[in-house]
Amino acid sequence: MKELLRPRRLAPGARVAVVATSGPVPEERLQTGLDVLRGWDLDPVVGPHVLDRHPEFGYLAGTDADRAADLQNAWCDPTVDAVLCARGGYGAQRMIDLLDWDALRAAGPKVFVGFSDLTVLHEAFATRLGLATLHGPMAAGVDFIKNARAQEHLRATLFAPETVRTIASGGTALVPGRARGVTLGGCLSLLAAELGTPHARPSARGGLLCLEDVGEETYRLDRYLTQLLRSGWLEGVRGVLLGSWEGCADYAGLRPLLADRLGGLGVPVAENVGFGHGEGALTMPLGVAATLDAEAGTLTLDEPALR
């Protein structure tokens, strides 16, 4: 697995577009998130359909075509320096095949931020654009608008990425050891759902795989991990970083499953690394070379996440 192209860091006055690619966006939370961005001396603009709701499926923020158009237009706008997703939920899989990847590639590299359902787009930006992305808080997300640690870590990553080259949250080792590779991953259920699709990478070989999820029963997490194992997708992975499991079983009960499904890989596995749906989530760069020290609970990037 190769390192991906790192976009340029942001500077004061940079224009950032906020788009809704997945679930419907609460207007009050969006406005609060935009105020946070303005407080960082950024110039946020919103997609025209960011507050839409699908006429039939209320779990979607507008139609597939409109959500895809908002993302593509924002990315292809030469005045926009970064694209931030408003929230997750569900819907990225429905709109991703409507994007013009040639046009996105021609627009050049930009910062892309999101997580959860946006795992689908992280994978596609890696495979189609060869672009490193940021698995981080979203503009209308509760954690982004209310949690100082989540805000500050994203802000530092965007403006001064050299200050957050080591990501440490006081985690522990499920399987001890050190490993070097290229970061990838995101929401476990979405990685499993993407297997065999045109935008998914063929395997995690050579990678440091970041995994987290939200609101899943233990047997379903077992199913997702088993699917990744049986498909061969995890063969050659260098190490695994486990984030939060918000709304899942108590971690003491979940830990034996993770040890059972991941312990046999023979690679370091760090737990409680601090990214994902949990409170105060850290921003995790994807597509960058790094070293994992599972016992220390640290991920140290070879270079800053952004140039």
Short mmCIF file of C-alpha atoms in Angstrom, two decimals:
data_model
loop_
_atom_site.label_atom_id
_atom_site.label_comp_id
_atom_site.label_asym_id
_atom_site.label_seq_id
_atom_site.Cartn_x
_atom_site.Cartn_y
_atom_site.Cartn_z
CA MET A 1 0.00 0.00 0.00
CA LYS A 2 1.39 3.37 -1.06
CA GLU A 3 1.16 6.73 0.64
CA LEU A 4 -1.47 8.96 -0.93
CA LEU A 5 -1.23 12.58 -2.04
CA ARG A 6 -1.61 14.93 0.91
CA PRO A 7 -3.66 18.09 0.26
CA ARG A 8 -2.42 21.50 1.35
CA ARG A 9 -3.19 22.73 4.84
CA LEU A 10 -5.69 25.53 5.33
CA ALA A 11 -4.81 29.14 6.02
CA PRO A 12 -6.94 31.90 7.57
CA GLY A 13 -9.56 33.05 5.10
CA ALA A 14 -9.76 29.70 3.31
CA ARG A 15 -13.13 28.84 1.83
CA VAL A 16 -14.65 25.56 2.99
CA ALA A 17 -17.79 23.99 1.54
CA VAL A 18 -20.21 22.10 3.79
CA VAL A 19 -22.29 19.45 2.01
CA ALA A 20 -24.83 16.81 3.05
CA THR A 21 -23.98 13.50 1.43
CA SER A 22 -25.95 11.22 3.73
CA GLY A 23 -28.62 11.86 6.38
CA PRO A 24 -30.77 14.96 6.92
CA VAL A 25 -29.09 17.87 8.70
CA PRO A 26 -30.65 19.75 11.66
CA GLU A 27 -30.56 23.43 10.76
CA GLU A 28 -29.74 24.68 14.27
CA ARG A 29 -26.73 22.37 14.55
CA LEU A 30 -25.55 23.37 11.09
CA GLN A 31 -25.67 27.06 11.96
CA THR A 32 -23.73 26.43 15.17
CA GLY A 33 -21.10 24.48 13.23
CA LEU A 34 -20.78 27.27 10.67
CA ASP A 35 -20.22 29.72 13.51
CA VAL A 36 -17.39 27.53 14.81
CA LEU A 37 -15.78 27.54 11.37
CA ARG A 38 -16.12 31.32 11.11
CA GLY A 39 -14.49 31.57 14.52
CA TRP A 40 -11.48 29.79 12.99
CA ASP A 41 -11.32 32.59 10.39
CA LEU A 42 -12.61 30.29 7.66
CA ASP A 43 -15.19 31.26 5.03
CA PRO A 44 -17.83 28.49 5.06
CA VAL A 45 -20.31 28.08 2.22
CA VAL A 46 -23.09 25.52 2.15
CA GLY A 47 -24.39 23.37 -0.66
CA PRO A 48 -27.82 24.44 -1.97
CA HIS A 49 -29.37 21.13 -0.88
CA VAL A 50 -27.71 20.82 2.53
CA LEU A 51 -31.02 21.15 4.40
CA ASP A 52 -33.12 19.09 1.99
CA ARG A 53 -34.94 15.92 2.96
CA HIS A 54 -35.72 13.14 0.48
CA PRO A 55 -39.42 13.21 -0.52
CA GLU A 56 -39.87 9.46 0.14
CA PHE A 57 -37.02 8.32 2.38
CA GLY A 58 -36.75 10.58 5.39
CA TYR A 59 -33.38 9.17 6.39
CA LEU A 60 -31.76 10.84 3.36
CA ALA A 61 -30.77 14.49 2.97
CA GLY A 62 -32.38 15.17 -0.38
CA THR A 63 -32.29 13.09 -3.53
CA ASP A 64 -29.25 11.07 -4.55
CA ALA A 65 -28.70 13.31 -7.58
CA ASP A 66 -28.85 16.52 -5.54
CA ARG A 67 -26.49 15.23 -2.84
CA ALA A 68 -24.02 14.09 -5.48
CA ALA A 69 -24.27 17.41 -7.32
CA ASP A 70 -23.58 19.39 -4.16
CA LEU A 71 -20.43 17.38 -3.46
CA GLN A 72 -19.19 17.51 -7.04
CA ASN A 73 -19.87 21.22 -7.49
CA ALA A 74 -18.12 22.05 -4.23
CA TRP A 75 -15.09 19.94 -5.12
CA CYS A 76 -14.83 21.34 -8.62
CA ASP A 77 -15.18 24.97 -7.47
CA PRO A 78 -11.66 26.45 -7.74
CA THR A 79 -12.38 28.88 -4.90
CA VAL A 80 -13.05 26.06 -2.42
CA ASP A 81 -10.07 24.76 -0.43
CA ALA A 82 -11.79 22.03 1.59
CA VAL A 83 -15.02 20.05 1.70
CA LEU A 84 -16.52 19.19 5.08
CA CYS A 85 -19.46 16.85 5.39
CA ALA A 86 -22.35 18.08 7.51
CA ARG A 87 -23.16 14.75 9.13
CA GLY A 88 -23.18 10.98 8.57
CA GLY A 89 -26.15 8.67 8.84
CA TYR A 90 -26.76 6.81 5.59
CA GLY A 91 -26.78 7.65 1.91
CA ALA A 92 -23.23 7.92 0.56
CA GLN A 93 -23.47 4.50 -1.08
CA ARG A 94 -26.56 5.61 -3.00
CA MET A 95 -24.95 8.70 -4.52
CA ILE A 96 -21.32 7.72 -5.04
CA ASP A 97 -21.84 6.22 -8.51
CA LEU A 98 -23.38 9.51 -9.69
CA LEU A 99 -20.11 11.39 -9.21
CA ASP A 100 -17.91 12.26 -12.20
CA TRP A 101 -14.56 10.98 -10.96
CA ASP A 102 -12.67 12.36 -13.96
CA ALA A 103 -13.95 15.85 -13.12
CA LEU A 104 -13.11 15.41 -9.44
CA ARG A 105 -9.59 14.30 -10.34
CA ALA A 106 -9.13 17.25 -12.70
CA ALA A 107 -10.12 19.66 -9.93
CA GLY A 108 -7.00 18.72 -8.00
CA PRO A 109 -6.41 17.75 -4.37
CA LYS A 110 -8.41 19.34 -1.56
CA VAL A 111 -9.03 18.61 2.09
CA PHE A 112 -11.94 16.22 2.71
CA VAL A 113 -13.33 15.69 6.23
CA GLY A 114 -15.99 13.29 7.49
CA PHE A 115 -16.50 9.92 9.15
CA SER A 116 -19.11 7.22 9.79
CA ASP A 117 -21.13 6.84 6.55
CA LEU A 118 -18.39 8.85 4.82
CA THR A 119 -16.12 5.80 5.08
CA VAL A 120 -17.53 5.05 1.61
CA LEU A 121 -16.10 8.32 0.26
CA HIS A 122 -12.79 7.94 2.09
CA GLU A 123 -12.28 4.65 0.28
CA ALA A 124 -13.32 6.11 -3.06
CA PHE A 125 -11.10 9.17 -2.71
CA ALA A 126 -8.21 6.81 -2.00
CA THR A 127 -8.84 4.43 -4.90
CA ARG A 128 -10.12 6.90 -7.52
CA LEU A 129 -8.16 10.06 -6.67
CA GLY A 130 -5.15 8.70 -4.78
CA LEU A 131 -5.90 11.30 -2.13
CA ALA A 132 -5.31 11.29 1.63
CA THR A 133 -8.36 12.36 3.64
CA LEU A 134 -9.31 13.18 7.24
CA HIS A 135 -11.54 10.91 9.32
CA GLY A 136 -12.82 13.64 11.60
CA PRO A 137 -15.73 15.57 13.11
CA MET A 138 -18.44 16.91 10.81
CA ALA A 139 -19.76 20.46 10.71
CA ALA A 140 -23.23 19.72 12.10
CA GLY A 141 -22.15 16.88 14.37
CA VAL A 142 -22.88 17.08 18.08
CA ASP A 143 -19.26 16.33 18.98
CA PHE A 144 -17.96 19.06 16.68
CA ILE A 145 -20.21 21.79 18.01
CA LYS A 146 -20.00 20.88 21.72
CA ASN A 147 -16.65 19.21 22.42
CA ALA A 148 -13.51 21.32 22.76
CA ARG A 149 -11.09 18.41 22.29
CA ALA A 150 -12.71 17.33 19.01
CA GLN A 151 -12.73 20.92 17.75
CA GLU A 152 -9.16 21.66 18.73
CA HIS A 153 -7.68 18.48 17.28
CA LEU A 154 -9.41 19.05 13.94
CA ARG A 155 -8.40 22.73 13.93
CA ALA A 156 -4.77 21.84 14.61
CA THR A 157 -4.82 19.18 11.89
CA LEU A 158 -6.20 21.66 9.37
CA PHE A 159 -3.99 24.66 10.17
CA ALA A 160 -0.87 23.29 11.90
CA PRO A 161 -0.66 19.57 11.13
CA GLU A 162 2.96 19.36 12.26
CA THR A 163 1.71 19.88 15.84
CA VAL A 164 -0.37 16.68 15.80
CA ARG A 165 1.99 14.23 14.10
CA THR A 166 1.65 11.89 17.08
CA ILE A 167 -1.91 10.84 17.87
CA ALA A 168 -2.16 9.57 21.44
CA SER A 169 -5.21 8.99 23.58
CA GLY A 170 -3.85 6.84 26.39
CA GLY A 171 -5.07 3.64 24.74
CA THR A 172 -3.86 0.15 25.54
CA ALA A 173 -2.71 -2.90 23.59
CA LEU A 174 -5.11 -5.69 22.72
CA VAL A 175 -2.12 -7.27 20.97
CA PRO A 176 1.26 -5.65 21.77
CA GLY A 177 3.87 -4.66 19.21
CA ARG A 178 4.95 -2.01 16.72
CA ALA A 179 4.16 -1.77 13.02
CA ARG A 180 4.56 0.65 10.15
CA GLY A 181 2.14 1.08 7.28
CA VAL A 182 -0.34 3.40 5.59
CA THR A 183 -3.49 4.35 7.47
CA LEU A 184 -6.90 3.37 6.12
CA GLY A 185 -10.31 2.38 7.38
CA GLY A 186 -13.24 3.92 9.20
CA CYS A 187 -16.61 2.49 10.13
CA LEU A 188 -16.44 -1.33 10.27
CA SER A 189 -19.95 -1.94 8.93
CA LEU A 190 -19.32 0.29 5.91
CA LEU A 191 -15.99 -1.38 5.11
CA ALA A 192 -17.77 -4.74 5.10
CA ALA A 193 -20.64 -3.37 3.00
CA GLU A 194 -18.22 -1.97 0.42
CA LEU A 195 -16.53 -5.30 -0.34
CA GLY A 196 -16.77 -6.07 -4.05
CA THR A 197 -17.93 -2.59 -5.08
CA PRO A 198 -16.13 -0.51 -7.75
CA HIS A 199 -14.69 1.99 -5.25
CA ALA A 200 -13.36 -0.40 -2.59
CA ARG A 201 -9.67 -1.24 -2.39
CA PRO A 202 -8.91 -4.95 -2.95
CA SER A 203 -7.36 -5.47 0.49
CA ALA A 204 -5.85 -3.85 3.56
CA ARG A 205 -2.42 -5.31 2.75
CA GLY A 206 0.36 -3.02 3.92
CA GLY A 207 -2.01 -0.87 5.93
CA LEU A 208 -2.66 0.24 9.48
CA LEU A 209 -6.38 -0.40 9.67
CA CYS A 210 -8.56 1.94 11.74
CA LEU A 211 -11.85 0.41 12.89
CA GLU A 212 -14.81 1.80 14.84
CA ASP A 213 -18.60 1.63 14.77
CA VAL A 214 -21.76 2.82 16.47
CA GLY A 215 -25.00 1.25 17.67
CA GLU A 216 -24.24 -2.30 16.56
CA GLU A 217 -25.11 -5.55 18.31
CA THR A 218 -22.11 -7.73 19.14
CA TYR A 219 -23.19 -10.49 16.76
CA ARG A 220 -23.33 -7.99 13.92
CA LEU A 221 -19.80 -6.76 14.66
CA ASP A 222 -18.79 -10.42 14.66
CA ARG A 223 -20.41 -10.80 11.23
CA TYR A 224 -18.60 -7.78 9.77
CA LEU A 225 -15.21 -8.88 11.08
CA THR A 226 -15.78 -12.44 9.92
CA GLN A 227 -16.75 -11.20 6.48
CA LEU A 228 -13.51 -9.21 6.21
CA LEU A 229 -11.56 -12.27 7.35
CA ARG A 230 -13.29 -14.77 5.05
CA SER A 231 -12.95 -12.50 2.02
CA GLY A 232 -9.17 -12.31 2.53
CA TRP A 233 -9.40 -8.52 2.81
CA LEU A 234 -7.36 -8.49 6.03
CA GLU A 235 -4.48 -10.59 4.68
CA GLY A 236 -1.22 -8.65 4.91
CA VAL A 237 -2.53 -5.89 7.17
CA ARG A 238 0.33 -4.48 9.26
CA GLY A 239 -1.59 -3.38 12.35
CA VAL A 240 -5.04 -2.45 13.66
CA LEU A 241 -6.23 0.61 15.59
CA LEU A 242 -9.55 0.36 17.40
CA GLY A 243 -11.53 3.51 18.04
CA SER A 244 -14.84 3.97 19.85
CA TRP A 245 -17.78 1.56 19.91
CA GLU A 246 -20.44 4.04 20.96
CA GLY A 247 -23.86 2.49 21.50
CA CYS A 248 -22.47 -1.04 21.18
CA ALA A 249 -22.02 -3.49 24.03
CA ASP A 250 -19.97 -2.49 27.05
CA TYR A 251 -16.35 -2.65 25.94
CA ALA A 252 -15.48 -5.27 28.56
CA GLY A 253 -17.96 -7.56 26.81
CA LEU A 254 -16.89 -6.53 23.32
CA ARG A 255 -13.16 -6.97 23.92
CA PRO A 256 -13.19 -10.81 23.77
CA LEU A 257 -14.82 -10.68 20.32
CA LEU A 258 -12.21 -8.25 19.01
CA ALA A 259 -9.43 -10.42 20.43
CA ASP A 260 -10.99 -13.55 18.91
CA ARG A 261 -11.45 -12.09 15.42
CA LEU A 262 -8.30 -9.91 15.23
CA GLY A 263 -5.82 -11.65 17.51
CA GLY A 264 -5.09 -14.33 14.95
CA LEU A 265 -3.79 -11.82 12.41
CA GLY A 266 -0.43 -11.81 14.16
CA VAL A 267 -0.13 -8.01 14.11
CA PRO A 268 -0.26 -5.30 16.79
CA VAL A 269 -3.75 -4.18 17.78
CA ALA A 270 -4.22 -0.94 19.75
CA GLU A 271 -7.51 -0.24 21.50
CA ASN A 272 -9.23 2.95 22.70
CA VAL A 273 -7.23 5.08 20.27
CA GLY A 274 -9.79 7.90 20.46
CA PHE A 275 -11.30 8.28 16.99
CA GLY A 276 -14.85 7.49 15.89
CA HIS A 277 -18.30 8.20 17.31
CA GLY A 278 -17.16 8.62 20.92
CA GLU A 279 -17.10 11.94 22.74
CA GLY A 280 -14.10 14.13 21.96
CA ALA A 281 -13.09 12.12 18.89
CA LEU A 282 -9.66 12.77 17.45
CA THR A 283 -9.09 13.44 13.75
CA MET A 284 -7.43 10.47 12.07
CA PRO A 285 -5.56 11.05 8.78
CA LEU A 286 -6.14 8.29 6.23
CA GLY A 287 -3.67 7.48 3.45
CA VAL A 288 -0.51 8.56 5.29
CA ALA A 289 2.50 6.49 6.36
CA ALA A 290 2.78 6.06 10.11
CA THR A 291 4.13 3.88 12.91
CA LEU A 292 1.81 2.24 15.43
CA ASP A 293 3.04 1.47 18.94
CA ALA A 294 0.21 -0.56 20.44
CA GLU A 295 1.61 -0.67 23.98
CA ALA A 296 2.14 3.09 24.08
CA GLY A 297 -1.20 3.68 22.37
CA THR A 298 0.35 6.03 19.82
CA LEU A 299 0.27 6.53 16.08
CA THR A 300 3.15 8.64 14.78
CA LEU A 301 2.88 10.02 11.26
CA ASP A 302 5.97 10.07 9.05
CA GLU A 303 4.92 13.51 7.82
CA PRO A 304 2.15 15.94 8.78
CA ALA A 305 -1.31 14.93 7.55
CA LEU A 306 -1.46 17.97 5.27
CA ARG A 307 1.35 19.66 3.36
#
